[in-house]
Coordinates of C-alpha atoms in Angstrom, one line a residue:
Chain A
M1 CA 162.6 71.7 142.3
V2 CA 164.4 68.7 143.1
D3 CA 165.4 68.1 139.6
V4 CA 167.8 70.7 139.7
V5 CA 171.2 69.1 138.7
L6 CA 174.1 70.7 140.8
G7 CA 177.4 70.5 140.1
E8 CA 177.0 68.9 136.6
R9 CA 176.8 72.0 134.3
R10 CA 179.2 71.9 131.4
P11 CA 180.6 74.7 129.5
A12 CA 178.8 74.0 126.2
A13 CA 175.3 72.0 125.9
P14 CA 176.3 68.4 125.7
G15 CA 174.0 67.9 122.4
L16 CA 176.4 70.6 120.9
I17 CA 179.7 69.0 121.7
V18 CA 178.3 65.8 120.3
L19 CA 177.5 67.6 116.9
R20 CA 180.8 69.3 116.8
R21 CA 182.3 65.8 117.4
A22 CA 180.0 63.8 115.0
A23 CA 180.5 66.6 112.3
R24 CA 184.4 66.3 112.2
R25 CA 183.5 62.5 110.6
P26 CA 183.0 62.7 106.8
A27 CA 181.6 59.3 107.0
A28 CA 178.7 61.0 109.3
A29 CA 178.0 64.1 107.0
A30 CA 177.7 61.6 103.8
S31 CA 175.3 59.6 105.6
A32 CA 173.3 62.3 107.1
G33 CA 173.3 63.8 103.8
A34 CA 172.4 60.3 102.1
L35 CA 169.5 59.9 104.6
I36 CA 167.9 63.5 104.4
L37 CA 168.1 63.3 100.8
L38 CA 166.1 59.8 100.7
V39 CA 163.6 61.4 103.1
V40 CA 162.9 64.3 101.3
A41 CA 163.0 62.4 97.8
A42 CA 160.2 59.9 99.5
L43 CA 158.1 62.9 100.9
A44 CA 158.0 64.5 97.4
A45 CA 157.1 61.1 95.7
P46 CA 153.6 62.9 94.9
I47 CA 155.0 65.9 93.4
V48 CA 157.6 63.7 91.1
A49 CA 154.3 61.8 90.2
H50 CA 152.6 64.9 89.2
L51 CA 155.6 66.3 87.1
L52 CA 155.9 63.1 85.1
G53 CA 152.4 62.7 84.9
S54 CA 151.9 59.1 85.9
E55 CA 151.2 57.0 89.0
P56 CA 153.1 54.3 90.7
D57 CA 150.4 51.7 90.2
A58 CA 149.9 52.9 86.7
V59 CA 150.1 49.4 84.5
D60 CA 151.5 50.1 80.8
L61 CA 151.6 46.4 79.1
L62 CA 152.6 48.1 76.1
G63 CA 155.7 50.0 77.6
R64 CA 157.3 47.2 79.8
F65 CA 160.8 47.0 80.2
A66 CA 161.3 50.5 78.5
P67 CA 164.5 51.9 78.9
P68 CA 165.1 55.2 80.6
S69 CA 163.4 58.3 78.8
A70 CA 162.3 61.6 79.7
A71 CA 158.9 60.1 80.6
H72 CA 160.4 57.4 82.8
P73 CA 163.5 58.4 84.1
L74 CA 164.8 55.1 85.3
G75 CA 162.9 53.3 82.9
T76 CA 159.6 50.6 83.6
D77 CA 159.1 47.3 85.2
E78 CA 157.6 44.2 83.8
L79 CA 154.3 45.7 84.3
G80 CA 155.4 48.9 82.5
R81 CA 155.0 50.8 85.9
D82 CA 157.3 53.7 86.3
M83 CA 160.5 52.5 88.2
L84 CA 161.6 55.9 89.7
L85 CA 158.1 56.5 91.1
R86 CA 157.8 52.8 92.4
L87 CA 161.4 53.4 94.1
L88 CA 160.0 56.6 95.6
Y89 CA 156.5 55.4 96.9
G90 CA 158.6 52.3 98.3
G91 CA 160.9 54.2 100.0
R92 CA 158.0 55.8 101.8
V93 CA 156.9 52.6 103.0
S94 CA 160.1 50.9 103.8
L95 CA 161.3 54.1 105.9
A96 CA 158.1 54.5 107.6
V97 CA 158.1 51.0 108.7
G98 CA 161.8 51.0 109.4
V99 CA 161.3 54.1 111.7
S100 CA 158.2 52.9 113.4
A101 CA 159.4 49.4 114.0
A102 CA 162.7 50.7 115.4
L103 CA 160.7 53.3 117.7
A104 CA 158.5 50.3 119.1
A105 CA 161.4 48.0 119.6
A106 CA 163.3 50.9 121.6
A107 CA 160.3 51.5 123.6
I108 CA 160.2 47.6 124.4
G109 CA 163.8 47.5 125.1
T110 CA 163.9 50.5 127.5
V111 CA 161.2 49.2 129.6
V112 CA 163.0 45.7 129.7
G113 CA 166.5 47.2 130.3
L114 CA 165.1 50.0 132.8
V115 CA 163.2 47.3 134.8
A116 CA 166.1 44.9 134.8
G117 CA 168.9 47.2 135.5
Y118 CA 167.2 48.9 138.4
R119 CA 165.5 46.0 140.0
G120 CA 168.2 43.5 139.6
G121 CA 168.2 40.2 141.4
R122 CA 165.8 37.7 140.1
T123 CA 163.9 40.2 137.7
D124 CA 167.2 41.1 136.0
A125 CA 168.2 37.3 135.6
V126 CA 164.9 36.4 134.4
L127 CA 164.7 39.1 131.9
M128 CA 168.2 38.9 130.6
R129 CA 168.0 35.0 130.2
M130 CA 165.0 35.9 128.1
T131 CA 166.7 38.5 126.0
D132 CA 169.6 36.3 125.6
G133 CA 167.1 33.2 124.5
V134 CA 165.4 35.7 121.9
I135 CA 168.9 36.9 120.5
A136 CA 170.0 33.0 120.1
L137 CA 166.8 32.3 118.4
P138 CA 166.9 31.8 114.3
L139 CA 165.0 34.9 114.0
L140 CA 164.0 34.8 110.3
P141 CA 162.2 31.5 110.5
L142 CA 160.1 32.7 113.4
L143 CA 159.4 36.2 111.6
I144 CA 158.2 34.4 108.8
V145 CA 155.7 32.5 111.0
L146 CA 154.6 35.7 112.8
A147 CA 154.2 37.3 109.6
A148 CA 152.0 34.3 108.3
V149 CA 149.5 34.4 111.3
D150 CA 146.0 34.7 110.3
P151 CA 144.9 37.9 112.3
R152 CA 141.4 36.5 111.9
K153 CA 142.3 34.1 114.5
L154 CA 143.5 36.7 116.8
G155 CA 140.0 38.6 116.8
V156 CA 141.2 41.2 114.2
P157 CA 138.1 42.1 112.2
A158 CA 137.8 40.9 108.6
A159 CA 137.4 44.3 107.2
I160 CA 140.6 45.3 108.8
A161 CA 142.5 42.4 108.2
D162 CA 141.8 42.7 104.5
A163 CA 142.4 46.6 104.2
E164 CA 145.6 47.4 102.1
Y165 CA 147.4 49.0 104.7
F166 CA 147.1 46.3 107.0
S167 CA 150.2 44.6 105.6
L168 CA 152.1 47.6 106.5
V169 CA 150.8 48.2 110.1
R170 CA 151.2 44.5 111.3
L171 CA 154.8 44.7 110.1
V172 CA 155.6 47.1 112.9
P173 CA 154.7 44.8 116.3
V174 CA 156.1 41.7 114.5
I175 CA 159.3 43.3 113.9
A176 CA 159.4 45.1 117.3
M177 CA 158.7 41.8 119.0
V178 CA 161.9 40.4 118.2
G179 CA 164.2 43.6 117.4
W180 CA 164.0 44.9 121.2
T181 CA 167.2 43.2 122.4
T182 CA 169.8 45.5 121.5
V183 CA 168.1 48.5 123.4
A184 CA 167.5 46.4 126.1
R185 CA 171.1 45.3 126.8
L186 CA 172.3 48.9 126.3
V187 CA 169.6 50.5 128.6
R188 CA 170.5 47.7 131.5
A189 CA 173.9 48.6 131.3
S190 CA 173.7 52.0 131.5
T191 CA 170.9 51.8 134.4
L192 CA 173.1 49.6 136.2
S193 CA 175.9 52.5 136.5
L194 CA 173.2 55.2 136.7
K195 CA 171.4 53.8 139.8
T196 CA 174.4 53.9 142.0
R197 CA 175.2 57.9 141.2
D198 CA 174.1 60.3 144.0
F199 CA 171.3 62.1 142.3
V200 CA 169.5 58.6 141.8
L201 CA 170.5 57.8 145.5
A202 CA 169.0 61.3 146.8
A203 CA 166.0 60.8 145.1
I204 CA 165.5 57.4 146.6
A205 CA 166.4 59.2 150.0
Q206 CA 163.6 61.6 149.4
G207 CA 161.1 59.1 149.4
A208 CA 160.6 58.6 145.4
G209 CA 159.1 55.2 144.3
S210 CA 160.9 53.3 142.0
W211 CA 158.9 54.1 139.0
R212 CA 159.4 57.8 139.6
V213 CA 163.2 57.1 140.0
M214 CA 163.3 55.1 136.5
L215 CA 161.0 57.4 134.8
R216 CA 162.1 60.8 136.0
H217 CA 165.7 60.4 137.1
I218 CA 167.3 57.7 135.1
L219 CA 165.5 57.5 131.8
P220 CA 166.5 61.2 130.8
N221 CA 169.9 60.2 131.2
L222 CA 169.7 57.5 128.9
T223 CA 169.2 59.6 125.7
A224 CA 172.2 58.6 124.5
P225 CA 172.3 54.8 124.4
I226 CA 168.7 54.6 123.3
L227 CA 169.4 57.0 120.3
V228 CA 172.4 55.0 119.2
A229 CA 170.6 51.7 119.8
T230 CA 167.7 53.2 117.7
T231 CA 169.8 54.5 114.9
L232 CA 171.3 51.3 114.7
S233 CA 168.2 49.3 114.6
V234 CA 166.4 51.5 112.1
G235 CA 168.9 49.9 109.7
A236 CA 168.4 46.1 110.9
V237 CA 164.6 46.9 110.6
I238 CA 164.8 48.0 107.1
L239 CA 166.8 44.8 106.2
L240 CA 164.1 42.7 107.9
E241 CA 161.3 44.4 106.3
S242 CA 163.0 44.0 103.0
V243 CA 163.8 40.4 103.2
L244 CA 160.2 39.6 104.3
S245 CA 158.4 41.5 101.7
F246 CA 161.0 40.1 99.5
L247 CA 159.7 36.2 100.5
G248 CA 156.1 37.8 100.0
L249 CA 155.3 37.9 103.7
G250 CA 155.8 41.6 104.2
I251 CA 154.2 44.5 102.3
Q252 CA 151.7 42.9 99.9
P253 CA 151.5 44.2 96.1
P254 CA 150.4 46.2 94.5
Q255 CA 151.7 48.8 97.2
P256 CA 155.6 49.1 96.6
S257 CA 158.3 48.6 98.9
W258 CA 161.9 48.1 98.1
G259 CA 161.8 44.3 99.1
N260 CA 158.8 43.2 97.2
M261 CA 160.1 45.1 94.2
L262 CA 162.8 42.5 94.3
T263 CA 160.3 39.6 94.4
N264 CA 160.2 39.1 90.6
A265 CA 163.4 40.5 90.0
Q266 CA 165.1 36.8 90.1
E267 CA 163.0 35.4 87.3
L268 CA 163.7 38.2 85.1
I269 CA 167.4 39.1 86.1
G270 CA 168.6 37.7 82.7
T271 CA 166.0 40.1 80.8
A272 CA 165.8 42.9 82.9
P273 CA 168.8 43.3 85.2
A274 CA 168.0 46.8 86.3
L275 CA 164.7 45.7 88.1
A276 CA 167.2 44.0 90.2
I277 CA 169.7 46.6 91.1
Y278 CA 167.9 49.8 91.6
P279 CA 165.5 48.6 94.8
G280 CA 168.8 46.9 96.5
L281 CA 170.9 49.7 96.1
C282 CA 168.1 51.8 97.5
I283 CA 168.0 49.5 100.7
F284 CA 171.8 48.9 100.9
V285 CA 172.5 52.8 101.0
T286 CA 169.6 53.5 103.6
V287 CA 171.2 50.8 105.9
I288 CA 174.7 51.7 105.6
A289 CA 174.1 55.2 106.2
C290 CA 171.9 54.4 109.5
N291 CA 174.7 52.1 110.6
L292 CA 177.5 54.6 109.9
L293 CA 175.6 57.4 111.5
G294 CA 174.9 55.3 114.7
D295 CA 178.5 54.4 114.8
V296 CA 179.5 58.0 114.7
L297 CA 176.7 58.9 117.4
Q298 CA 178.0 56.3 119.5
D299 CA 181.6 57.7 119.3
A300 CA 180.7 61.2 119.9
F301 CA 178.4 60.4 122.7
D302 CA 181.4 58.5 124.3
P303 CA 183.4 60.7 126.3
R304 CA 186.4 58.3 126.5
R305 CA 186.8 58.3 122.8
G306 CA 186.8 62.1 122.5
G307 CA 186.0 62.0 118.8
R308 CA 189.5 60.9 117.7
L309 CA 189.6 58.5 114.8
R310 CA 189.3 55.2 115.5
Chain B
M1 CA 182.4 22.3 136.4
T2 CA 179.5 19.5 136.2
R3 CA 177.2 21.7 138.0
Y4 CA 177.9 24.4 135.3
I5 CA 177.4 22.1 132.6
A6 CA 174.4 20.5 134.2
L7 CA 172.6 24.2 134.8
R8 CA 173.5 25.3 131.3
L9 CA 171.8 21.9 130.1
L10 CA 168.9 22.6 132.2
Q11 CA 168.5 26.0 130.8
A12 CA 168.7 25.0 127.2
I13 CA 166.1 22.4 127.7
V14 CA 163.8 25.2 129.5
V15 CA 164.2 27.3 126.5
I16 CA 163.3 24.5 124.0
A17 CA 160.3 23.4 125.8
V18 CA 159.1 27.1 126.1
M19 CA 160.1 27.5 122.4
S20 CA 158.2 24.4 121.6
F21 CA 154.7 25.7 123.1
V22 CA 155.2 29.2 121.4
I23 CA 155.9 27.7 118.0
Y24 CA 153.0 25.2 118.5
G25 CA 150.7 28.3 119.1
L26 CA 151.8 30.5 116.3
I27 CA 151.4 27.5 114.2
G28 CA 147.9 27.1 115.1
L29 CA 147.4 30.9 114.5
M30 CA 148.4 30.6 110.7
P31 CA 145.5 30.4 108.1
G32 CA 143.3 27.2 108.2
D33 CA 144.1 23.7 109.7
P34 CA 144.9 20.2 108.6
I35 CA 141.1 19.7 108.2
D36 CA 140.3 22.9 106.3
V37 CA 143.3 21.7 104.3
M38 CA 141.6 18.3 103.6
V39 CA 137.8 19.9 103.1
S40 CA 139.2 22.2 100.4
S41 CA 140.8 19.3 98.3
N42 CA 137.6 17.2 98.8
P43 CA 134.4 18.6 97.4
N44 CA 132.6 15.3 99.0
L45 CA 133.0 16.4 102.5
T46 CA 130.3 18.4 104.3
P47 CA 130.7 20.6 107.1
D48 CA 129.2 18.3 109.5
D49 CA 131.9 15.9 108.2
A50 CA 134.8 18.5 108.6
R51 CA 133.1 19.0 112.4
R52 CA 133.5 15.2 113.3
L53 CA 137.1 15.4 111.5
K54 CA 138.1 17.9 113.8
A55 CA 136.2 16.1 117.0
L56 CA 138.2 12.9 115.8
Y57 CA 141.5 14.5 115.5
G58 CA 141.2 16.8 118.6
L59 CA 141.3 19.7 116.8
D60 CA 138.1 21.0 118.9
R61 CA 139.9 20.7 122.2
P62 CA 141.9 23.7 123.7
I63 CA 145.4 24.5 122.8
H64 CA 147.3 23.0 125.8
E65 CA 145.5 19.7 125.7
R66 CA 146.7 19.6 122.0
Y67 CA 150.3 20.8 122.9
G68 CA 150.3 18.3 125.6
A69 CA 149.3 15.4 123.1
W70 CA 151.9 16.5 120.6
A71 CA 154.9 17.2 122.8
A72 CA 154.1 13.3 124.4
A73 CA 154.5 12.0 120.9
A74 CA 157.3 14.4 120.1
L75 CA 159.1 12.8 123.2
G76 CA 158.4 9.3 121.9
G77 CA 160.3 10.3 118.5
D78 CA 156.8 10.5 116.6
L79 CA 156.7 14.2 115.3
G80 CA 154.0 13.0 112.7
Y81 CA 153.7 13.1 108.9
S82 CA 154.7 15.8 106.5
R83 CA 151.7 16.5 104.0
A84 CA 153.8 17.6 101.1
F85 CA 156.0 14.8 101.2
G86 CA 153.7 11.9 102.6
Q87 CA 156.7 10.9 104.8
P88 CA 157.5 11.0 108.5
V89 CA 158.7 14.4 109.3
L90 CA 162.0 13.1 110.5
S91 CA 163.0 11.3 107.3
V92 CA 162.3 14.4 105.4
I93 CA 164.6 16.6 107.8
G94 CA 167.3 14.3 108.1
P95 CA 168.9 14.6 104.8
R96 CA 167.8 18.5 104.5
L97 CA 169.7 19.2 107.8
L98 CA 173.2 17.6 106.3
N99 CA 172.7 19.8 103.5
T100 CA 172.2 23.1 105.5
L101 CA 175.2 22.0 107.9
Q102 CA 177.4 21.7 105.0
I103 CA 176.4 24.8 103.6
M104 CA 176.7 26.7 107.1
G105 CA 179.9 24.9 107.9
L106 CA 181.8 25.8 104.9
A107 CA 180.4 29.4 105.0
F108 CA 181.5 29.7 108.7
A109 CA 185.0 28.3 107.9
L110 CA 185.4 30.8 105.1
S111 CA 184.3 33.5 107.2
L112 CA 186.8 32.7 110.1
A113 CA 189.3 32.3 107.5
I114 CA 189.0 35.9 106.3
A115 CA 187.7 37.5 109.2
L116 CA 191.0 36.4 111.4
P117 CA 193.8 38.0 109.4
A118 CA 191.5 41.2 108.6
G119 CA 190.4 41.6 112.2
V120 CA 193.9 41.2 113.3
L121 CA 195.5 43.7 110.6
A122 CA 193.0 46.2 111.5
A123 CA 193.8 46.1 114.9
R124 CA 197.2 46.3 114.6
Y125 CA 197.4 49.7 113.1
P126 CA 194.1 51.5 114.3
G127 CA 193.2 54.4 112.4
S128 CA 195.6 53.5 109.5
L129 CA 194.5 53.4 105.8
A130 CA 193.9 49.6 106.0
D131 CA 192.1 49.8 109.1
R132 CA 189.8 52.5 107.8
W133 CA 189.3 50.5 104.4
I134 CA 188.6 47.3 106.6
N135 CA 186.1 49.1 108.7
L136 CA 184.2 50.4 105.6
A137 CA 184.3 47.3 104.2
C138 CA 182.8 45.8 107.1
F139 CA 180.2 48.7 107.3
A140 CA 179.2 47.8 103.7
G141 CA 178.9 43.8 104.4
I142 CA 176.5 44.1 107.6
S143 CA 174.5 46.8 105.5
L144 CA 173.8 44.3 102.4
P145 CA 170.6 42.6 102.2
T146 CA 171.2 38.8 102.1
F147 CA 169.0 38.5 99.1
W148 CA 170.2 40.9 97.0
L149 CA 173.7 39.8 97.5
A150 CA 172.7 36.5 96.2
L151 CA 170.8 38.3 93.2
I152 CA 174.0 40.4 92.2
L153 CA 176.2 37.5 92.6
M154 CA 173.7 35.4 90.4
L155 CA 173.4 38.2 87.7
I156 CA 177.4 38.6 87.7
F157 CA 179.0 34.9 87.8
A158 CA 175.5 32.8 86.3
V159 CA 173.9 35.3 83.8
M160 CA 176.7 37.8 82.7
L161 CA 179.7 35.6 83.0
N162 CA 178.1 32.2 82.6
L163 CA 180.6 30.8 85.1
L164 CA 178.5 29.2 88.0
P165 CA 175.1 27.5 88.1
A166 CA 172.4 29.6 89.4
G167 CA 170.9 27.3 91.7
G168 CA 170.5 23.8 92.7
M169 CA 173.0 21.1 94.2
A170 CA 174.0 19.3 91.5
T171 CA 173.4 19.3 87.7
V172 CA 170.4 17.4 87.1
G173 CA 170.7 14.4 84.9
A174 CA 174.4 14.7 84.5
P175 CA 175.8 11.0 84.9
L176 CA 178.5 12.1 87.1
A177 CA 180.8 10.1 89.0
G178 CA 184.1 10.3 91.2
W179 CA 185.8 13.7 91.0
A180 CA 183.4 15.3 88.1
W181 CA 180.8 14.6 90.7
L182 CA 182.5 16.4 93.4
A183 CA 183.5 19.2 91.0
D184 CA 180.0 19.5 90.1
R185 CA 178.9 19.8 93.7
L186 CA 181.5 22.4 94.9
K187 CA 180.6 24.5 91.9
H188 CA 177.0 24.6 93.2
L189 CA 178.1 25.5 96.8
I190 CA 180.4 28.3 95.4
L191 CA 177.7 31.3 95.1
P192 CA 175.6 30.1 98.1
V193 CA 178.8 29.6 100.5
A194 CA 180.2 32.9 99.2
T195 CA 176.9 34.8 99.8
L196 CA 176.4 33.5 103.3
A197 CA 180.1 34.0 104.2
L198 CA 180.2 37.8 102.9
V199 CA 177.7 39.0 105.6
N200 CA 179.4 37.0 108.4
I201 CA 182.9 38.0 107.6
A202 CA 181.8 41.5 108.3
G203 CA 180.5 41.1 111.5
Y204 CA 183.0 38.5 112.6
T205 CA 185.9 41.2 111.8
R206 CA 184.2 44.0 113.7
Y207 CA 183.9 41.6 116.7
L208 CA 187.7 40.5 116.3
R209 CA 189.1 44.0 115.7
A210 CA 187.4 45.3 118.9
A211 CA 188.8 42.6 121.1
M212 CA 192.1 42.8 119.6
I213 CA 192.5 46.4 120.0
E214 CA 191.4 46.0 124.0
T215 CA 194.0 43.0 124.5
L216 CA 196.9 44.9 122.4
G217 CA 196.6 47.4 125.5
E218 CA 197.0 45.0 128.2
D219 CA 200.2 44.9 130.4
Y220 CA 201.3 41.5 129.3
I221 CA 201.6 42.4 125.9
R222 CA 204.0 45.7 126.7
T223 CA 206.0 42.9 128.9
A224 CA 206.0 40.7 125.8
R225 CA 207.2 43.2 123.4
A226 CA 209.7 44.7 126.1
K227 CA 211.1 41.0 126.1
G228 CA 211.9 40.9 122.6
V229 CA 209.2 38.7 121.4
P230 CA 208.7 39.0 117.9
E231 CA 205.6 41.0 116.6
R232 CA 204.3 38.3 114.9
V233 CA 204.2 36.0 118.0
V234 CA 203.1 38.7 120.1
L235 CA 199.9 39.4 117.4
W236 CA 199.0 35.9 117.1
R237 CA 200.1 33.9 119.9
H238 CA 199.6 36.3 123.1
A239 CA 197.1 38.8 121.8
L240 CA 194.7 36.6 119.8
R241 CA 194.4 33.9 122.0
N242 CA 192.7 36.1 124.5
A243 CA 190.9 38.3 122.2
L244 CA 189.3 35.0 120.8
L245 CA 187.6 34.5 123.7
P246 CA 184.8 37.2 123.7
V247 CA 184.4 36.5 120.1
V248 CA 183.8 32.9 120.4
T249 CA 180.8 34.0 122.4
I250 CA 179.7 36.0 119.9
V251 CA 180.1 34.0 116.9
A252 CA 178.0 31.4 118.7
L253 CA 175.1 34.0 119.5
E254 CA 175.2 34.6 115.7
M255 CA 174.7 31.0 114.8
G256 CA 170.8 32.1 114.8
V257 CA 171.9 34.7 112.1
L258 CA 173.7 32.0 110.3
F259 CA 170.8 30.0 109.9
S260 CA 168.5 33.0 109.0
G261 CA 170.8 33.8 106.5
A262 CA 171.2 30.3 105.2
L263 CA 167.3 30.3 104.8
V264 CA 167.6 33.2 102.5
T265 CA 170.6 31.8 100.7
E266 CA 168.8 28.5 100.1
T267 CA 165.5 29.9 99.0
M268 CA 167.6 32.2 96.4
F269 CA 169.6 29.2 95.0
A270 CA 167.2 26.6 95.2
Y271 CA 169.2 24.7 97.6
P272 CA 167.6 21.8 99.4
G273 CA 168.4 22.6 102.9
M274 CA 166.5 23.2 106.1
G275 CA 165.9 26.8 105.3
K276 CA 164.2 26.3 102.2
L277 CA 162.1 23.4 103.7
I278 CA 160.7 25.4 106.7
Y279 CA 159.9 28.3 104.3
D280 CA 158.0 26.1 101.9
A281 CA 156.3 24.4 104.7
I282 CA 155.2 27.6 106.1
L283 CA 154.1 28.9 102.9
G284 CA 152.6 25.4 102.0
N285 CA 150.5 24.9 105.3
D286 CA 152.6 21.6 106.0
F287 CA 152.0 22.0 109.6
N288 CA 153.9 19.1 111.1
L289 CA 157.1 19.8 108.9
A290 CA 157.1 23.7 109.8
L291 CA 156.6 22.9 113.5
A292 CA 159.4 20.1 113.7
G293 CA 161.7 22.3 111.4
L294 CA 161.5 25.1 113.3
L295 CA 162.4 23.5 116.6
M296 CA 165.3 21.7 114.8
A297 CA 166.8 25.1 113.7
T298 CA 166.1 26.4 117.4
L299 CA 167.8 23.2 118.7
V300 CA 170.9 23.6 116.6
T301 CA 171.6 27.1 117.6
L302 CA 171.1 26.3 121.2
I303 CA 173.5 23.4 120.9
A304 CA 176.0 25.8 119.3
N305 CA 175.4 28.2 122.2
L306 CA 176.1 25.6 124.7
A307 CA 178.9 24.5 123.2
A308 CA 180.5 28.2 123.0
D309 CA 179.6 28.2 126.7
L310 CA 181.6 25.5 127.4
A311 CA 184.5 26.1 125.2
Y312 CA 184.8 29.7 127.0
A313 CA 184.8 28.2 130.3
W314 CA 187.2 25.8 129.1
L315 CA 189.7 28.1 127.1
D316 CA 189.6 30.8 130.0
P317 CA 190.8 29.2 133.1
R318 CA 189.8 32.6 134.9
I319 CA 186.1 31.6 134.8
A320 CA 184.5 30.5 138.0
Y321 CA 181.7 28.2 137.5
G322 CA 178.3 29.2 139.6

């Protein structure tokens, strides 16, 4: 096999070194713990619903704004729906959108960064000016327009466009379209340095085509920057999803998401402040955990930093 | 230098031209069109009338022709009428833009006033207790959803403490003049500006800290310290000046972020600025206004970027202009 890397063996698996370095930071353990807890809780939502004997959409107009009780551990909202269940089901939506949009954005960013960095020259200049352009734009107003686009005018059949899950599915490409820039820049920078390395030159000398070099030889070495940038963008994407849903353009009710649970909170802030606090707290904890974890990973992957305290 | 400026100007013009086409196309993809809106409010119009009106206003023509017609008019200063306001788009946007620039400018100044000392302090003693707390606070800042921060500030200062107004730009109907008028306006600005600034402080501090740490490792800093230059002067004169260079670029790039934040903040606090105007125009099918507003927002960010690029070239004599 040509792919055997000579003279690059390290004493321990690189992944292990990274994990060891990351584990030395308390912020990493706390963030990872919080994220795992959130994911498990979101996955367990149907079980909790069964235990409480309720549904996230079950309206109880006689039990509006109920205080916490055994039946409703976090109380009820303005329609008497169980707050805890809505938070858990909302978490499923927010986390699913966050992870899938971040992955989609990472895919776009990786292709753009790889091609720009490897091809260089005019291709690089055009792609990077495009990236700069997207970064500089006022993204939220543009996202609002993108989210307001009528899918029927794009030829999406009405049956699909009106389906309940459509508001969730459409958010992924909408957010990915503006969220790919961080990954693109990081991947380009790494590609620039990788393409002059001996193993890449050897592959080219053996007659490998440019796509083969990019995908087989350079891409596997980009795991670290892509992982870091994706972790960081999960947080950013969840923030975007929440603000779009809050403004009424993201996840459509009655499907709960942490963002749209806050839509009515402003009017009710005098009567039911708890409605405004819980969903926001969930968003905040998830995003800060992703950001801290991304930061720790960045440090751990960076051999120059050697895991020392920054 | 002239060549460099000309090149950057040209680049900005290309971006604005491309963006205007993209936004024009996207607005066309929003539900309905102006004639649909007209039909829905007038039951006497038949489908035939609607078709004739669409032909009359050219809505049946392909998009590049329509864009061409719009662009030609726009270049002549005619951006059309706002449906909701019944006024030319430009005269609706003008005062709103000023309001937004006011809120953005104040938030920007406040952010810098806090981020500069915080970033320098954190970089002075990396790994210290102060640095770690500042770092954690920054992470909290960049992870806060702006709209939720606004809600919480409203809950604390307007609902619970009843200290500040929860929204608007001035007390409605209050016959105020002079200082009382100014005080009233400022009171309405505190919460929106604080909301907008808090998120930005975190970002700016992080950039500045990273740039300062790198600068403080340079040889000339060691030389200055060895010569016995007071630490205060080393930090604030020798190091900060150079550390600010990369920060200027990033801060300018973040103007778009600042504007996005302004949109949320204005919507939350019912503050009559550009952000709220664009949001309302998009939701209310006010096509001309949405289009012009989005373009104006893009233009403002581009100008900020351009200014930063030029400032960078002017501040750093090492830069060669290609």
